[in-house]
XYZ file of C-alpha atoms in Angstrom:
678
model
C -130.848 1.343 -37.104
C -128.432 3.597 -35.076
C -127.667 7.036 -36.379
C -123.893 6.039 -36.753
C -124.813 3.299 -39.097
C -126.886 5.966 -41.147
C -123.781 8.327 -41.329
C -123.059 8.759 -45.183
C -119.491 7.670 -46.039
C -118.003 11.186 -45.989
C -119.117 12.041 -42.997
C -116.460 12.665 -39.998
C -117.845 9.739 -38.168
C -116.220 7.164 -40.331
C -113.742 6.222 -38.347
C -116.199 6.224 -35.185
C -118.482 3.288 -37.417
C -115.478 1.594 -37.992
C -114.317 1.332 -34.528
C -117.557 0.694 -33.313
C -117.858 -2.353 -35.732
C -114.355 -3.643 -35.277
C -115.617 -4.215 -31.373
C -118.574 -6.088 -32.705
C -116.527 -8.814 -34.792
C -113.511 -8.673 -32.261
C -115.873 -10.032 -29.460
C -117.300 -12.264 -31.636
C -114.317 -13.677 -32.422
C -113.207 -13.514 -28.871
C -116.563 -15.646 -27.698
C -115.919 -17.984 -30.500
C -112.396 -18.559 -29.544
C -113.526 -20.073 -26.041
C -116.454 -21.918 -27.636
C -113.941 -23.729 -29.619
C -111.706 -23.971 -26.766
C -114.467 -25.661 -24.615
C -115.705 -27.574 -27.897
C -112.056 -29.273 -28.298
C -111.737 -29.859 -23.957
C -115.107 -31.650 -24.435
C -113.870 -33.837 -27.274
C -110.601 -34.595 -25.232
C -112.059 -35.995 -22.616
C -114.292 -38.503 -24.360
C -111.259 -39.780 -26.357
C -108.253 -38.883 -23.714
C -107.658 -39.129 -20.241
C -107.371 -35.856 -18.166
C -105.849 -35.339 -15.183
C -106.033 -31.877 -14.528
C -110.324 -31.777 -14.624
C -112.003 -29.944 -17.271
C -112.791 -26.709 -15.445
C -108.967 -25.838 -14.760
C -108.550 -26.586 -18.324
C -111.170 -24.091 -19.779
C -109.470 -21.720 -17.203
C -105.808 -22.157 -18.760
C -107.261 -22.222 -22.754
C -109.582 -19.199 -21.807
C -106.444 -17.205 -20.600
C -104.034 -18.469 -23.286
C -107.423 -17.331 -25.674
C -107.311 -14.121 -24.105
C -103.671 -13.340 -24.373
C -103.981 -14.593 -28.081
C -106.714 -12.271 -28.909
C -105.171 -8.930 -27.001
C -101.912 -9.915 -29.500
C -103.844 -9.813 -32.987
C -106.510 -7.087 -32.085
C -104.552 -3.758 -32.793
C -103.035 -4.879 -35.643
C -106.620 -6.257 -36.727
C -108.607 -3.028 -36.082
C -105.771 -1.099 -37.944
C -106.197 -2.948 -41.042
C -109.881 -2.833 -40.592
C -110.344 0.701 -39.841
C -108.167 1.639 -42.612
C -110.314 -0.894 -45.418
C -113.521 0.828 -44.018
C -112.270 4.481 -44.523
C -111.920 2.863 -48.141
C -115.057 1.109 -48.338
C -117.312 -0.197 -45.714
C -118.866 -2.863 -47.952
C -115.519 -4.228 -48.256
C -114.211 -4.120 -44.812
C -117.181 -6.424 -44.072
C -116.785 -8.799 -46.447
C -113.062 -8.904 -45.610
C -114.198 -9.131 -42.310
C -116.782 -12.038 -42.573
C -114.230 -14.556 -44.901
C -111.779 -13.918 -42.409
C -113.541 -15.057 -39.765
C -115.184 -17.697 -41.628
C -111.776 -19.076 -42.853
C -109.635 -18.893 -39.806
C -112.214 -21.116 -37.738
C -112.275 -23.200 -40.267
C -108.228 -23.704 -40.649
C -108.897 -23.635 -36.320
C -111.233 -26.625 -36.039
C -108.534 -28.711 -38.536
C -106.024 -27.642 -36.024
C -108.035 -28.938 -33.178
C -109.178 -32.010 -34.617
C -105.033 -32.944 -35.846
C -104.396 -32.385 -32.080
C -106.461 -34.571 -30.919
C -106.387 -37.450 -33.476
C -102.198 -37.094 -33.234
C -101.503 -35.862 -30.095
C -98.982 -33.416 -31.996
C -99.780 -29.458 -32.417
C -99.498 -28.787 -36.550
C -97.204 -26.210 -37.076
C -94.693 -25.138 -39.822
C -93.809 -28.961 -40.049
C -96.594 -29.283 -42.752
C -94.569 -26.881 -44.941
C -91.571 -29.709 -44.644
C -94.030 -32.887 -46.565
C -95.014 -33.039 -50.224
C -98.660 -33.264 -51.329
C -98.142 -37.071 -51.582
C -97.031 -37.352 -47.938
C -99.686 -35.542 -46.463
C -102.154 -37.324 -48.461
C -101.039 -40.636 -47.494
C -100.345 -39.693 -43.517
C -104.311 -38.238 -43.723
C -105.491 -40.784 -45.555
C -104.116 -43.508 -43.522
C -105.259 -42.100 -40.067
C -108.580 -42.015 -41.013
C -109.221 -38.552 -39.956
C -111.759 -37.404 -42.418
C -114.219 -39.234 -41.081
C -117.790 -38.612 -41.565
C -118.423 -37.303 -37.592
C -115.853 -35.106 -37.722
C -117.197 -33.546 -41.115
C -120.537 -33.184 -39.999
C -119.514 -31.334 -36.406
C -117.157 -29.166 -38.550
C -120.100 -27.893 -41.012
C -121.991 -27.455 -37.491
C -119.522 -25.400 -36.005
C -119.009 -22.934 -39.136
C -123.267 -22.504 -39.586
C -122.665 -21.709 -35.905
C -119.735 -19.006 -36.788
C -121.925 -17.585 -39.933
C -125.049 -17.440 -37.212
C -122.742 -15.485 -35.164
C -121.461 -13.187 -37.773
C -125.452 -12.146 -39.289
C -126.335 -11.505 -35.567
C -124.091 -9.112 -34.583
C -124.627 -7.139 -37.694
C -128.258 -6.865 -36.846
C -128.836 -7.100 -33.237
C -125.882 -5.829 -31.120
C -124.716 -1.799 -31.181
C -122.121 -0.521 -29.344
C -120.701 3.228 -29.140
C -117.638 3.793 -30.848
C -116.220 5.612 -27.302
C -116.421 1.683 -26.020
C -115.219 0.264 -29.265
C -111.797 1.671 -28.645
C -111.284 -0.212 -25.452
C -110.233 -2.669 -27.383
C -107.332 -1.353 -29.294
C -106.131 0.442 -25.945
C -106.152 -3.025 -24.068
C -104.222 -4.623 -26.916
C -101.558 -1.978 -27.255
C -101.472 -1.930 -23.359
C -100.764 -5.986 -23.420
C -98.440 -5.948 -26.249
C -96.438 -3.121 -25.086
C -96.757 -3.391 -21.399
C -97.414 -7.332 -21.572
C -98.409 -9.523 -18.507
C -96.527 -12.071 -15.882
C -94.427 -14.208 -18.013
C -94.475 -16.422 -15.184
C -98.495 -16.729 -15.149
C -98.052 -20.384 -16.978
C -100.803 -23.830 -17.189
C -100.449 -25.251 -13.808
C -101.583 -28.765 -15.646
C -100.600 -32.166 -14.736
C -99.358 -33.305 -18.627
C -97.680 -32.130 -21.517
C -100.622 -33.406 -23.375
C -102.804 -31.190 -21.010
C -100.624 -28.366 -21.138
C -100.642 -28.628 -24.895
C -104.255 -29.031 -25.029
C -104.789 -25.642 -23.307
C -102.759 -23.416 -25.818
C -104.072 -21.948 -28.871
C -103.734 -24.050 -31.760
C -103.932 -21.433 -34.592
C -101.469 -19.222 -32.716
C -99.157 -22.373 -32.394
C -99.533 -22.859 -36.196
C -99.184 -19.666 -37.738
C -96.147 -18.986 -35.158
C -94.361 -21.920 -36.472
C -94.745 -21.047 -40.061
C -93.768 -17.602 -39.555
C -90.461 -19.049 -38.011
C -90.268 -21.343 -40.944
C -90.268 -18.961 -43.564
C -88.364 -16.046 -41.335
C -85.900 -18.154 -39.952
C -83.788 -16.974 -36.822
C -80.542 -15.629 -38.561
C -77.114 -17.274 -36.174
C -74.702 -15.021 -37.665
C -70.953 -16.269 -37.024
C -69.708 -13.535 -34.842
C -66.714 -14.696 -33.449
C -66.494 -11.710 -30.842
C -70.560 -13.567 -29.565
C -71.305 -14.055 -26.378
C -71.849 -17.634 -27.010
C -68.015 -17.741 -28.585
C -66.673 -17.342 -24.811
C -66.645 -21.023 -24.449
C -66.940 -23.644 -26.951
C -70.314 -25.993 -25.368
C -70.424 -28.115 -28.104
C -66.679 -29.379 -27.615
C -67.726 -30.680 -24.209
C -65.556 -30.235 -20.783
C -66.944 -33.281 -19.282
C -66.784 -35.908 -22.106
C -65.885 -39.860 -23.176
C -62.742 -37.791 -25.400
C -62.580 -33.787 -25.725
C -63.951 -32.716 -28.762
C -61.360 -31.269 -30.976
C -63.007 -29.266 -34.111
C -60.397 -29.223 -37.059
C -61.863 -26.787 -39.342
C -64.817 -24.625 -37.856
C -65.074 -21.753 -40.769
C -64.805 -23.964 -43.667
C -66.373 -27.607 -42.089
C -68.333 -26.484 -39.202
C -68.677 -29.604 -37.838
C -65.499 -31.230 -39.020
C -63.653 -32.744 -35.998
C -60.602 -35.458 -34.753
C -61.676 -38.545 -34.844
C -61.337 -39.421 -30.732
C -61.189 -43.868 -31.629
C -62.512 -44.372 -27.533
C -63.777 -48.039 -28.235
C -66.357 -48.333 -25.007
C -68.249 -51.354 -26.452
C -65.008 -53.696 -27.297
C -64.695 -54.519 -23.566
C -68.002 -56.308 -23.656
C -67.622 -58.228 -26.637
C -65.928 -61.592 -27.129
C -63.843 -60.765 -30.954
C -63.976 -63.321 -33.437
C -62.020 -63.819 -36.376
C -64.430 -62.938 -38.834
C -66.002 -59.598 -38.992
C -69.608 -59.868 -36.863
C -73.067 -59.262 -38.846
C -74.624 -55.796 -37.866
C -78.450 -55.421 -37.694
C -80.583 -52.438 -36.949
C -83.681 -52.806 -35.886
C -85.688 -49.141 -35.728
C -89.038 -49.676 -34.335
C -91.812 -47.028 -34.950
C -92.890 -45.334 -31.992
C -91.221 -47.695 -29.600
C -90.988 -45.033 -26.420
C -89.204 -45.794 -23.440
C -93.041 -45.189 -21.707
C -94.668 -48.346 -22.122
C -91.311 -50.435 -22.719
C -89.810 -52.912 -20.165
C -89.861 -52.994 -16.456
C -90.449 -49.606 -14.349
C -91.994 -48.432 -17.621
C -94.158 -45.177 -16.590
C -97.418 -46.377 -18.656
C -96.718 -50.267 -17.919
C -94.978 -52.853 -19.741
C -96.739 -53.874 -23.298
C -93.328 -55.723 -23.873
C -92.643 -58.721 -22.486
C -90.659 -59.970 -25.114
C -88.278 -57.077 -25.498
C -88.265 -56.646 -21.516
C -86.723 -60.469 -21.725
C -84.429 -59.528 -24.046
C -83.071 -56.444 -22.366
C -81.926 -58.561 -19.542
C -79.386 -60.317 -21.979
C -78.306 -57.016 -23.942
C -76.751 -54.072 -23.306
C -79.721 -51.524 -22.494
C -79.438 -48.225 -22.366
C -82.943 -47.027 -20.870
C -82.418 -43.420 -20.520
C -81.794 -43.144 -24.589
C -82.646 -39.839 -26.789
C -84.174 -40.170 -30.125
C -82.413 -37.350 -32.363
C -85.965 -36.473 -33.507
C -89.539 -36.873 -32.768
C -90.773 -37.979 -36.530
C -89.180 -40.483 -38.281
C -87.765 -38.222 -40.887
C -84.304 -38.185 -38.334
C -83.519 -41.603 -37.351
C -81.442 -42.729 -40.802
C -79.854 -39.740 -40.857
C -78.878 -39.335 -37.031
C -77.965 -42.851 -36.484
C -75.912 -43.932 -38.995
C -74.354 -40.430 -40.173
C -74.556 -38.552 -36.224
C -75.263 -35.892 -38.620
C -77.134 -32.197 -38.532
C -80.587 -31.483 -39.428
C -80.652 -28.885 -42.088
C -83.519 -26.904 -42.512
C -86.501 -29.483 -42.622
C -83.927 -32.565 -42.019
C -81.047 -33.215 -43.575
C -82.652 -35.710 -46.554
C -84.879 -32.870 -47.392
C -81.468 -30.507 -48.187
C -81.670 -29.991 -51.775
C -78.017 -30.762 -52.398
C -76.569 -33.372 -49.411
C -73.267 -32.369 -48.938
C -71.196 -35.767 -48.494
C -70.433 -37.555 -45.395
C -69.242 -40.431 -43.755
C -71.554 -42.510 -42.730
C -71.628 -46.187 -40.736
C -73.192 -46.957 -44.665
C -70.122 -45.692 -46.422
C -67.519 -46.836 -44.053
C -68.238 -50.341 -43.563
C -68.808 -50.236 -47.171
C -64.823 -49.691 -48.104
C -64.464 -52.237 -45.498
C -66.002 -54.959 -47.658
C -69.445 -54.700 -46.304
C -72.489 -55.265 -47.908
C -75.636 -53.204 -46.691
C -79.370 -53.225 -47.258
C -82.500 -51.315 -46.047
C -85.698 -52.935 -45.351
C -89.148 -51.462 -44.563
C -92.696 -52.111 -44.881
C -93.719 -48.803 -46.074
C -92.565 -46.634 -49.290
C -88.999 -45.502 -48.824
C -89.613 -42.595 -50.986
C -91.525 -41.300 -47.946
C -89.522 -38.333 -46.472
C -86.841 -39.266 -48.739
C -85.455 -42.124 -47.466
C -84.302 -43.784 -50.378
C -82.635 -40.649 -51.984
C -80.387 -40.658 -48.675
C -79.712 -44.301 -48.822
C -78.447 -43.810 -52.657
C -76.535 -41.044 -51.646
C -74.722 -44.031 -49.366
C -74.813 -46.032 -51.890
C -76.484 -48.891 -49.918
C -76.615 -52.130 -52.131
C -80.131 -52.929 -51.764
C -83.195 -51.284 -50.730
C -86.136 -53.615 -50.034
C -89.467 -51.538 -49.771
C -93.241 -52.018 -50.181
C -93.029 -52.419 -53.922
C -90.319 -54.896 -53.809
C -92.576 -57.093 -52.140
C -93.923 -60.237 -53.642
C -97.549 -61.018 -53.888
C -97.610 -63.556 -51.688
C -97.251 -61.286 -48.627
C -100.366 -59.546 -46.731
C -100.404 -56.083 -46.414
C -101.365 -53.765 -43.445
C -105.485 -53.952 -43.654
C -106.290 -50.430 -44.808
C -107.855 -47.470 -43.008
C -111.495 -46.552 -44.189
C -110.439 -44.708 -46.686
C -108.641 -47.697 -48.147
C -105.095 -46.270 -47.281
C -102.470 -48.850 -46.265
C -98.930 -47.879 -44.678
C -97.432 -51.312 -46.381
C -96.705 -54.542 -44.581
C -96.528 -55.144 -41.130
C -93.621 -56.109 -38.712
C -94.211 -59.892 -39.207
C -94.444 -60.026 -43.347
C -91.695 -57.361 -42.972
C -89.519 -59.517 -41.149
C -90.335 -62.633 -43.220
C -89.333 -60.639 -46.142
C -85.939 -60.362 -44.472
C -85.544 -63.961 -43.401
C -85.988 -64.935 -46.720
C -84.119 -62.525 -48.449
C -80.959 -62.874 -46.103
C -78.538 -65.846 -47.642
C -77.783 -68.056 -44.490
C -74.102 -68.347 -45.306
C -71.251 -67.421 -42.980
C -68.249 -67.367 -45.896
C -70.241 -64.584 -47.504
C -69.322 -60.858 -47.021
C -70.312 -59.734 -43.503
C -73.356 -57.543 -43.718
C -75.020 -54.055 -42.251
C -78.863 -54.641 -42.586
C -81.010 -51.824 -41.356
C -84.684 -53.133 -40.715
C -87.110 -50.207 -40.414
C -90.878 -51.238 -39.108
C -94.436 -49.694 -39.505
C -96.672 -51.751 -37.319
C -96.921 -49.421 -34.618
C -97.618 -46.083 -36.419
C -101.042 -44.694 -36.911
C -104.019 -45.944 -37.682
C -102.332 -49.077 -35.533
C -103.919 -51.525 -37.531
C -102.524 -55.091 -37.460
C -103.168 -58.500 -39.171
C -105.456 -60.643 -36.607
C -106.851 -57.305 -34.923
C -109.406 -59.494 -33.095
C -106.251 -61.748 -31.273
C -104.444 -58.356 -30.332
C -107.366 -56.504 -28.858
C -107.789 -59.773 -26.610
C -103.741 -59.821 -25.593
C -104.451 -56.133 -24.769
C -107.010 -57.094 -22.450
C -105.226 -59.930 -20.803
C -102.300 -57.703 -20.458
C -104.110 -55.201 -18.500
C -104.759 -58.366 -16.254
C -100.991 -59.558 -16.234
C -100.203 -55.805 -15.254
C -102.649 -56.353 -12.257
C -104.205 -52.783 -13.138
C -107.664 -51.357 -11.142
C -110.309 -51.219 -13.157
C -110.749 -47.505 -13.472
C -107.187 -47.841 -15.054
C -108.355 -50.344 -17.464
C -111.280 -47.846 -18.563
C -108.383 -45.343 -18.893
C -106.219 -47.692 -21.245
C -109.381 -48.855 -23.288
C -109.265 -45.530 -25.284
C -105.786 -46.207 -26.522
C -106.652 -50.197 -27.163
C -105.597 -49.783 -31.065
C -102.247 -48.216 -30.099
C -101.563 -50.861 -27.142
C -102.617 -53.981 -29.619
C -100.347 -53.014 -32.084
C -97.396 -52.340 -29.778
C -98.054 -56.225 -28.199
C -97.880 -57.130 -31.792
C -94.614 -55.479 -32.614
C -93.534 -57.292 -29.395
C -94.680 -60.671 -30.929
C -93.406 -60.245 -34.342
C -89.975 -59.469 -32.373
C -90.081 -62.366 -30.767
C -90.856 -64.729 -33.644
C -88.320 -62.962 -35.437
C -85.336 -64.024 -33.173
C -86.717 -67.411 -32.378
C -86.214 -67.755 -36.299
C -83.162 -65.873 -36.250
C -81.581 -67.722 -33.594
C -81.387 -71.219 -35.840
C -79.643 -69.624 -38.614
C -75.664 -70.147 -39.015
C -75.018 -66.647 -39.094
C -76.856 -66.022 -35.671
C -73.671 -66.444 -33.671
C -71.786 -63.770 -35.362
C -74.577 -60.947 -35.514
C -74.762 -57.983 -33.462
C -78.683 -56.507 -33.054
C -79.115 -52.658 -32.515
C -82.585 -52.286 -30.969
C -84.265 -48.971 -30.630
C -87.577 -46.588 -31.737
C -87.265 -43.874 -34.003
C -89.148 -41.644 -31.578
C -92.189 -42.487 -28.944
C -95.788 -42.950 -30.141
C -97.004 -39.638 -29.749
C -101.126 -40.518 -30.144
C -100.834 -42.084 -26.345
C -100.336 -38.613 -24.115
C -96.919 -37.668 -22.858
C -96.347 -36.386 -19.500
C -93.330 -34.196 -20.291
C -91.567 -32.720 -23.165
C -88.789 -34.898 -23.371
C -90.967 -37.875 -23.592
C -91.584 -37.718 -27.190
C -87.450 -38.367 -27.607
C -87.354 -41.023 -24.679
C -86.593 -44.367 -26.578
C -84.651 -47.531 -25.479
C -81.835 -48.853 -26.876
C -80.682 -52.676 -26.685
C -77.503 -54.121 -27.881
C -77.776 -57.663 -27.800
C -75.514 -60.173 -29.307
C -74.524 -64.292 -28.698
C -71.196 -62.552 -28.695
C -72.145 -60.845 -25.444
C -69.065 -61.753 -22.805
C -71.570 -59.399 -20.560
C -74.497 -57.744 -20.099
C -75.029 -54.161 -18.142
C -77.937 -51.554 -17.318
C -76.418 -48.283 -18.413
C -78.305 -45.351 -16.897
C -76.657 -42.811 -18.372
C -77.967 -40.981 -21.188
C -76.932 -40.917 -24.696
C -78.903 -40.699 -27.917
C -78.905 -41.703 -31.417
C -76.195 -39.832 -32.162
C -73.792 -41.301 -30.591
C -74.450 -44.852 -32.024
C -72.375 -44.733 -34.950
C -69.155 -43.017 -33.550
C -69.143 -45.969 -30.501
C -69.675 -48.725 -33.524
C -67.109 -47.256 -35.836
C -64.554 -47.192 -32.884
C -65.549 -50.654 -31.929
C -65.249 -51.651 -34.972
C -61.678 -50.179 -35.549
C -60.365 -51.339 -32.633
C -61.424 -54.920 -32.176
C -61.294 -56.065 -36.069
C -59.056 -53.553 -37.796
C -61.436 -51.888 -40.056
C -59.984 -48.652 -41.450
C -61.590 -45.533 -40.156
C -60.910 -41.798 -41.025
C -58.728 -39.986 -38.664
C -61.309 -37.016 -39.272
C -65.394 -36.957 -39.358
C -67.939 -34.499 -39.028
C -70.368 -36.512 -36.342
C -72.460 -35.000 -34.111
C -72.655 -37.129 -31.355
C -69.370 -38.259 -29.396
C -69.842 -41.855 -28.431
C -72.078 -44.365 -26.511
C -71.879 -43.529 -22.429
C -71.592 -46.739 -20.571
C -70.937 -45.487 -17.082
C -74.236 -47.458 -15.142
C -75.166 -44.606 -13.098
C -77.295 -41.848 -14.321
C -75.900 -38.752 -15.711
C -75.321 -36.877 -19.084
C -71.990 -35.821 -20.802
C -73.272 -35.127 -24.333
C -74.662 -31.936 -25.550
C -77.587 -32.688 -27.756
C -79.991 -30.654 -29.901
C -83.074 -32.657 -30.491
C -86.207 -31.615 -33.436
C -89.519 -32.784 -32.953
C -90.945 -32.172 -36.316
C -89.422 -30.891 -39.772
C -89.535 -27.418 -39.112
C -89.696 -27.485 -35.077
C -86.487 -27.161 -33.670
C -86.251 -25.698 -30.121
C -84.811 -28.541 -27.889
C -81.462 -29.263 -26.549
C -80.172 -31.249 -23.567
C -77.058 -30.557 -21.950
C -76.041 -32.067 -18.583
C -79.239 -32.798 -16.172
C -81.076 -29.623 -18.193
C -83.721 -30.138 -20.859
C -84.231 -26.562 -22.639
C -87.435 -26.136 -24.352
C -88.195 -23.384 -26.513
C -87.671 -20.459 -23.332
C -88.591 -22.855 -20.833
C -85.823 -24.642 -18.921
C -86.145 -28.098 -17.374
C -84.449 -30.490 -14.877
C -84.082 -34.073 -15.886
C -84.612 -36.432 -12.951
C -82.942 -39.977 -12.595
C -86.324 -41.823 -14.142
C -86.267 -39.366 -17.021
C -89.364 -37.165 -15.683
C -89.073 -33.456 -15.769
C -89.634 -30.069 -13.502
C -89.908 -26.898 -14.449
C -87.208 -24.887 -12.975
C -86.087 -21.093 -13.010
C -82.523 -21.111 -13.047
C -81.265 -18.010 -15.721
C -77.639 -18.831 -15.126
C -78.310 -22.127 -16.709
C -80.736 -21.412 -18.744
C -78.165 -18.973 -20.602
C -75.485 -21.523 -20.806
C -77.922 -24.081 -22.567
C -79.040 -21.416 -24.835
C -75.723 -20.101 -26.080
C -74.771 -23.812 -26.605
C -78.198 -24.354 -28.684
C -77.311 -21.367 -30.360
C -73.620 -22.690 -31.515
C -75.361 -25.576 -32.720
C -77.849 -24.216 -34.715
C -75.734 -21.300 -36.466
C -73.390 -24.378 -37.321
C -76.682 -25.989 -38.719
C -77.125 -22.920 -40.519
C -73.859 -22.899 -42.511
C -74.829 -26.376 -43.590
C -77.895 -24.825 -44.900
C -76.385 -22.458 -46.513
C -74.082 -24.525 -48.716
C -70.879 -25.467 -46.651
C -69.082 -28.572 -46.292
C -69.262 -31.502 -43.816
C -66.273 -32.747 -44.886
C -63.310 -31.867 -47.229
C -62.732 -34.024 -50.404
C -59.519 -35.706 -49.075
C -62.133 -37.832 -46.962
C -64.507 -38.576 -49.743
C -63.125 -41.979 -49.924
C -65.243 -42.791 -47.530
C -68.271 -41.289 -48.766
C -70.491 -41.614 -51.383
C-alpha cells in the first residue's frame, strides 16, 4: 500500500489523496464509456445495416464520449473531493454506487435505442407508468439474452472498480490533470464544427452518448427555457408566423389574451378538384400507424412496399412531401383535427385543455355525426379525453370489440396492442350503417398493426410476401440481406397495405361510397427502420381520394397535418355552405396545392412529448443548433448560414413563446366562439 493511502484522515495530504483516487475512478469511467460504445456499435451492426463502417463509428463515438467525460469531470471532482474530506469511506461507497448505477442506466438506454431507433429523453416523463409498461411489454424488449448481457456488463463494471482500488496507483500531481483538462474544455471548448461525418441520421445518433442525451433532455423537461413576452425582443421585429408568402396572410386578432387567435382566411383550395353534390359528403380519415414516405409509393427511398396505396395515389390528390406534426402518435389527433399547439408534453396532456375549434365540433354544429375507431385502447396518450372534450359521438376501441374478433398475436411477455388493421376495418364496416338518407358523418380510423413489435395475423404469409416483394422491386442479393433485418417491419407494412385494399374493395360496394371523401396519412414514420435524415421522422404521405374527384394531381409542395382542418373547413364552407367561425386559433394556414416543390408554411414539429427542437420554414429545417436545407426529394444537407439560422430560430422562438402562454393557462379562443366548441 502506498504512503498516500496510509496517511491519516487528518493529514495535510487528504486533498492529494482525493485527487489521486479520483483519477482512478475517472479513468475507469472513461474506459467503460469506450467499451460500452464498442459494444453498442457491434450490437447495432448485428441488428441493423451500417453504411459508415465500424471503425468510423468507433472514432466518432470515442470523441463524443471524451467530450462527455471532460464536461462532467470537473464538477464530479469537486463533489468527490468534498465528500472525501468528510469521509473517505463514504466517498468510495458513493463513487462505486454512482458508477454502477450510471452504467446500469446507460446500458438500458443503449438497448432502447437499438430496439426502437429513438434516443430516450425527457419523453419518458410524458407517459404514465401504465403506458410505459404497455409499450415495453408489447415490444418484447426484456428478453433473456439482453438481460444476460446486462448482467455480464455490470459484473465487468464491478470487477473494474475492485481492480483499480487494489492494483492501480497514481501520484496526486498526475491526478490534477483531469480537473484541469475538464476546466479547459468547459471554459474554452473545442471547435463546434467537429461533428460526426456519418452516412445516415441513424448512425449519427448511434455515435452519440445516450446518457448525455437522456440527462440533458431530462434537465430541459424540468427546467424548460423561458420565452418571455418582451415586445422589444429582436424576434418581434418581424412576425414570421404571420407569413409573407402564404396562401392568405395571417392576421392575428388579440395576441396578448389569445396568442394564436386569428381571422379565418376561408381560402378554398380543394373545391376546384371536386364535384359538388347536394348532400354534404361523408369524411373518413384513415390515420396509419408509422406510414412513412420512405417506403410508400413510387420513388420511395427504401423501395415501394405499398403497391395498393401507390395505385390509389394515382387516383387521388397526392402530397408526397407532407409532414406530420409529431414524431409519435400523441400529436396526430390535435394536429390534424384541431391544428393545435403542443402544450408541454402534447396538447392532450394539458391538465386543463382549453376550449378549441376543431373539425369535430365545427362539423357537429353542422349536423355531422362523429366517431373514432382504434384497434388499441384509446386511453393511451389521453386520446379518449381529447375526443370526449370534442364531444365525439362514438369512441370504438379495443374494449368495445365483440369476442368474434381476433387480436394481434401477443409478444413473448403476453402483451398485445389490440386488434390489427383487417379486424379494425371489419369492425368499422359492420358498425357504420350504409344509409344514404342518414346524417353525414366524420369518422376517424387509427390503425396499429405497423407498430412495434410488428406482429400480424397470418405472419408466415406476410413473411413470404416480403420475400416476394423484394423480387418484385428487383433488389440485388446483398440488399435483400440488408432488408431481411427488418422483415417484421416490412411484412407489417405489406399487411397494412393488403388490409387497406380489402377495406376499399368493401367500401366501394356500399351505397354511401360515392358521397365519401377519404383522407389517408401516417401519424409519423416508423422509427424502427433506420432513418437517413432528421426530417425523415416526420415525412409522411397525404392522399385525398374520392369518387367525387373531377381530376387528380400529384402536389410536390410541402404542407403538414396542421393544414388539413383549415382547408377542409374552407372547402365545406364554400361548397356546402356550412357555418364556420370568422376567427380561429389554427396553427396551420391551409394546404398548398401548387404542383411544384416549395414550402410557404412555418411548421413547428415535436418529435416526442418532451423533445421540441424542430422547425421548418421555407426550404430550411432547424434541428436544435443545426440548420439543414431541404431538397426537392426531401433529402437534407447540413448548411452553414448564420443569417438564415437566426431567422428560423427567431420564428421558432415566437411559436414556442405562444405555446408557453397556452401552457400557463391562456385561452385559445374567446367565450364568444365556444358555440362551435366543446
